[in-house]
mmCIF file of C-alpha atoms and ligand atoms in Angstrom:
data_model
loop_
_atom_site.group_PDB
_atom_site.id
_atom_site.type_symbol
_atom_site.label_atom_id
_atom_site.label_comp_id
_atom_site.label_asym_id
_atom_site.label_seq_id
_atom_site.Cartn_x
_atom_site.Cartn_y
_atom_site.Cartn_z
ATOM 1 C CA UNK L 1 133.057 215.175 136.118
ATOM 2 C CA UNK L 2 133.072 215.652 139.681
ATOM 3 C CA UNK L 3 136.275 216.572 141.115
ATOM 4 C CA UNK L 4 136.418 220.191 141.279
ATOM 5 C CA UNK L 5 140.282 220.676 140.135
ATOM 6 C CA UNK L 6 138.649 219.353 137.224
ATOM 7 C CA UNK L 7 135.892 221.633 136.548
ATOM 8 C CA UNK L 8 138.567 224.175 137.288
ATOM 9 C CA UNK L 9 141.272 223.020 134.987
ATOM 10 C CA UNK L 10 138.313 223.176 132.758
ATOM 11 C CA UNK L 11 136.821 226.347 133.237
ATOM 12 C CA UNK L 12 133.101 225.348 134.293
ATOM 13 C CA UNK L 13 133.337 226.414 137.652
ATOM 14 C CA UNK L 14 135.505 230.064 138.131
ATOM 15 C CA UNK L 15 138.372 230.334 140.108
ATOM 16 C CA UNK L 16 140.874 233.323 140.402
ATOM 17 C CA UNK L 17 143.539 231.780 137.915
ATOM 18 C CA UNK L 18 147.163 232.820 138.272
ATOM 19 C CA UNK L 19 148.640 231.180 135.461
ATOM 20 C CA UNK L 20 147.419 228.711 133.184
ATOM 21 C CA UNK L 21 149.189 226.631 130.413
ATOM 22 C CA UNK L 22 148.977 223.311 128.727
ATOM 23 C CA UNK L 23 150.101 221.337 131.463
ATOM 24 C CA UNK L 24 149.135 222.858 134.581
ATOM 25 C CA UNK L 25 146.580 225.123 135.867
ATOM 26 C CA UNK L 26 146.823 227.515 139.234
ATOM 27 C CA UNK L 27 144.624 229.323 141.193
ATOM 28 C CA UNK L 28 143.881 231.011 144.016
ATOM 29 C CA UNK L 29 142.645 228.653 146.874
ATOM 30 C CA UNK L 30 138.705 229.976 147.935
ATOM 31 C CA UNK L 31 139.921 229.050 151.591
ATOM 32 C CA UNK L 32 143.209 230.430 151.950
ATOM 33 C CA UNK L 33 145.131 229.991 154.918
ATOM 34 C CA UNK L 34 146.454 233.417 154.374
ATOM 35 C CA UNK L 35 146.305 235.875 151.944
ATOM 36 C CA UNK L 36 147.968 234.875 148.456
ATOM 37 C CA UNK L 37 147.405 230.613 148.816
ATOM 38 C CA UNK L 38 147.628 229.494 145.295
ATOM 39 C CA UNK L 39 147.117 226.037 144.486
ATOM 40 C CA UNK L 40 148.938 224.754 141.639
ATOM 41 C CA UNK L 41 147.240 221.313 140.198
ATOM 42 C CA UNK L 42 148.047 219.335 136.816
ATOM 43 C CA UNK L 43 145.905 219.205 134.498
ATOM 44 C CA UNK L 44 145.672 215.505 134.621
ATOM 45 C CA UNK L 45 143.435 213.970 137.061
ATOM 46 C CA UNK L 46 145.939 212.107 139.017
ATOM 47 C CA UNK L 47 145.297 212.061 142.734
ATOM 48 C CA UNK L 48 148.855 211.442 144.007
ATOM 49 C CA UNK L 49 152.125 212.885 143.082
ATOM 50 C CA UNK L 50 153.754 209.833 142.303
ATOM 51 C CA UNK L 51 150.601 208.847 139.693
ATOM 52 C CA UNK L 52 152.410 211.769 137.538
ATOM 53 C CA UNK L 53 153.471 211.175 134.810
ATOM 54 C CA UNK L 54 157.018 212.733 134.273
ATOM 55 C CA UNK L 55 156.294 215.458 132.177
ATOM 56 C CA UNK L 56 153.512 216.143 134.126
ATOM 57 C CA UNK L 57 155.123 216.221 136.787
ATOM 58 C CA UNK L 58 158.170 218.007 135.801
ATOM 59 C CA UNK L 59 155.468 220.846 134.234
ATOM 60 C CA UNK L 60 154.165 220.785 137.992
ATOM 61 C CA UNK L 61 156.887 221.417 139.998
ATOM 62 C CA UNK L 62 158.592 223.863 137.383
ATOM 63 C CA UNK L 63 155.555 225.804 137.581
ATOM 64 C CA UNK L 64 155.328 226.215 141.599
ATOM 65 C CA UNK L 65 159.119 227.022 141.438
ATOM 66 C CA UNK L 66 158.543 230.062 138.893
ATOM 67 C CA UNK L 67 154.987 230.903 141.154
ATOM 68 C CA UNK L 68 157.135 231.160 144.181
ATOM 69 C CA UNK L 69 158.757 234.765 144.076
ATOM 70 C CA UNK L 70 155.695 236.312 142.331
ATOM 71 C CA UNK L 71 153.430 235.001 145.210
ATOM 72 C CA UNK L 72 155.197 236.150 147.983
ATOM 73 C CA UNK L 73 156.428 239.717 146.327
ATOM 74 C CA UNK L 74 152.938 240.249 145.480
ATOM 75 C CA UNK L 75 151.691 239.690 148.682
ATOM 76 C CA UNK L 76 154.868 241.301 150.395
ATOM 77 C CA UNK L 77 155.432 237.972 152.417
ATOM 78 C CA UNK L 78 158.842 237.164 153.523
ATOM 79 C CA UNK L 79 158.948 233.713 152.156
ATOM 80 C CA UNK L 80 156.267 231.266 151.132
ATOM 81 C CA UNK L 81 155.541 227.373 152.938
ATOM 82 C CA UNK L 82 154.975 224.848 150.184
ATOM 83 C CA UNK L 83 153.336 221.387 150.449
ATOM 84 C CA UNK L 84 151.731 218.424 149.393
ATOM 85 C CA UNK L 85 148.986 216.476 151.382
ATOM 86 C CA UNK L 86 149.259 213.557 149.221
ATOM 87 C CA UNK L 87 147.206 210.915 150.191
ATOM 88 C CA UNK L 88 143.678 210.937 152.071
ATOM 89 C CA UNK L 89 145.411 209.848 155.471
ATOM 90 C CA UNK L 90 147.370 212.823 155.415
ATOM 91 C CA UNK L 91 144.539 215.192 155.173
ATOM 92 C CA UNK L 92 143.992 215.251 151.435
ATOM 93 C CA UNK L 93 140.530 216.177 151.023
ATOM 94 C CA UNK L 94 140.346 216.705 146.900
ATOM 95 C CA UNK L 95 141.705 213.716 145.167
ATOM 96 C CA UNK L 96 143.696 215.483 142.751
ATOM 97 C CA UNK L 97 147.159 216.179 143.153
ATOM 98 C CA UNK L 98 147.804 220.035 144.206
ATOM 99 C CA UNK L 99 150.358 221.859 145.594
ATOM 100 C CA UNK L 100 149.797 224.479 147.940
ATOM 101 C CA UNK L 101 151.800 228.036 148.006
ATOM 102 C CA UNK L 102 150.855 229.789 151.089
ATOM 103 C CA UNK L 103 152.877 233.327 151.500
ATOM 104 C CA UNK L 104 154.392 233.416 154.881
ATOM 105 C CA UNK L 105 155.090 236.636 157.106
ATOM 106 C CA UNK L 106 157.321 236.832 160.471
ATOM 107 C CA UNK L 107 154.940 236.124 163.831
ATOM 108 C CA UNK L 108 152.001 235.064 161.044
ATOM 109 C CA UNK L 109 151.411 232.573 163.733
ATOM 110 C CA UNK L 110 151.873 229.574 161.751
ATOM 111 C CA UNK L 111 154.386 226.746 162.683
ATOM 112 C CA UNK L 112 157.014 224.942 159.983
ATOM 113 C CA UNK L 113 156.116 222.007 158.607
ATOM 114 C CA UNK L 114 158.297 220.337 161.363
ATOM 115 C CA UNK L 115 154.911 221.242 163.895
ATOM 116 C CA UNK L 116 152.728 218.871 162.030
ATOM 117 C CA UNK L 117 154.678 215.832 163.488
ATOM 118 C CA UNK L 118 155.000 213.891 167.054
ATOM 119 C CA UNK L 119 158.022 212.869 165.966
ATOM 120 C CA UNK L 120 157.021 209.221 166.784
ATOM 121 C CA UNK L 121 160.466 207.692 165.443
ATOM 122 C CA UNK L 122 160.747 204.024 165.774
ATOM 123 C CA UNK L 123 163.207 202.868 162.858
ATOM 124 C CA UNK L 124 166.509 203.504 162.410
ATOM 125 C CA UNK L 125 168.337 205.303 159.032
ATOM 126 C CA UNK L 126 170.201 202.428 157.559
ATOM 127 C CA UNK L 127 167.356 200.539 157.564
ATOM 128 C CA UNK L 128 165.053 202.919 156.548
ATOM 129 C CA UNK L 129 167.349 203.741 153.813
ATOM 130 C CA UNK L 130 167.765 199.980 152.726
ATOM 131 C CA UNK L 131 163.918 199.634 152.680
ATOM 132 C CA UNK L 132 163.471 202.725 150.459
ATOM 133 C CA UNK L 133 166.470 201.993 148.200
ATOM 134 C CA UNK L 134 165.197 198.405 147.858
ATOM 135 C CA UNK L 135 161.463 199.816 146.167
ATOM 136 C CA UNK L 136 163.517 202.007 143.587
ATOM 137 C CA UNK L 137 162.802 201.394 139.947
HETATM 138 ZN ZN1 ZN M 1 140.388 216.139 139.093
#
């Protein structure tokens, strides 16, 4: 087993753990962008979101919604910026889904997650919106 969410999730290598439960582990990240990032990962070795299965993923996302307020009053942040790299082209670098919880403070220096994009809009919404509608299952 070489994925280190893995190792994690399974306690051979140590990691600050936050909460753990039968579906979903988090921890602190050893690399935080700022004090307090947790990184909340399924168990499951899935490595994109929508590889989830539903209770897994359901598990996952109720879990960073009750991590939210407890990260950022413990750190005394004044709200938190949550995300998803999913997929190596966006700058995934662990192949296991994880979802990152980084405590925010006013003038921390960090942008939205609006400043990560040129904005390089070609398409227009209706059709964007047909194309996407058309792949739903
Ligand atoms: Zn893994």
């Amino acid at each position: 087993m070489s994925c280190i969410f893995c190792r994690i999730v399974a306690g051979e290598v140590p990691a600050e753990i936050v909460l753990r439960d039968s579906e979903v582990v988090a921890f602190l990240d050893v690399q935080p962008l700022a004090d307090g990032h947790v990184l909340v990962v399924p168990r499951a070795h899935v490595a994109q979101l929508e590889d989830l299965e539903p209770r897994a993923a359901d598990a996952l996302f109720r879990t960073v919604v009750r991590l939210a307020r407890p990260v950022r009053e413990a750190l005394g942040a004044a709200g938190t910026t949550i995300g998803v790299n999913n997929g190596e082209a966006t700058g995934q670098t662990i192949a296991h889904v994880h979802v990152h919880i980084v405590p925010r403070w006013p003038g921390d220096g960090a942008g939205s997650i609006h400043t990560i994009f040129p904005r390089h809009i070609k398409r227009k919404l209706p059709e964007v919106g047909a194309a996407i509608r058309d792949r739903m299952t």
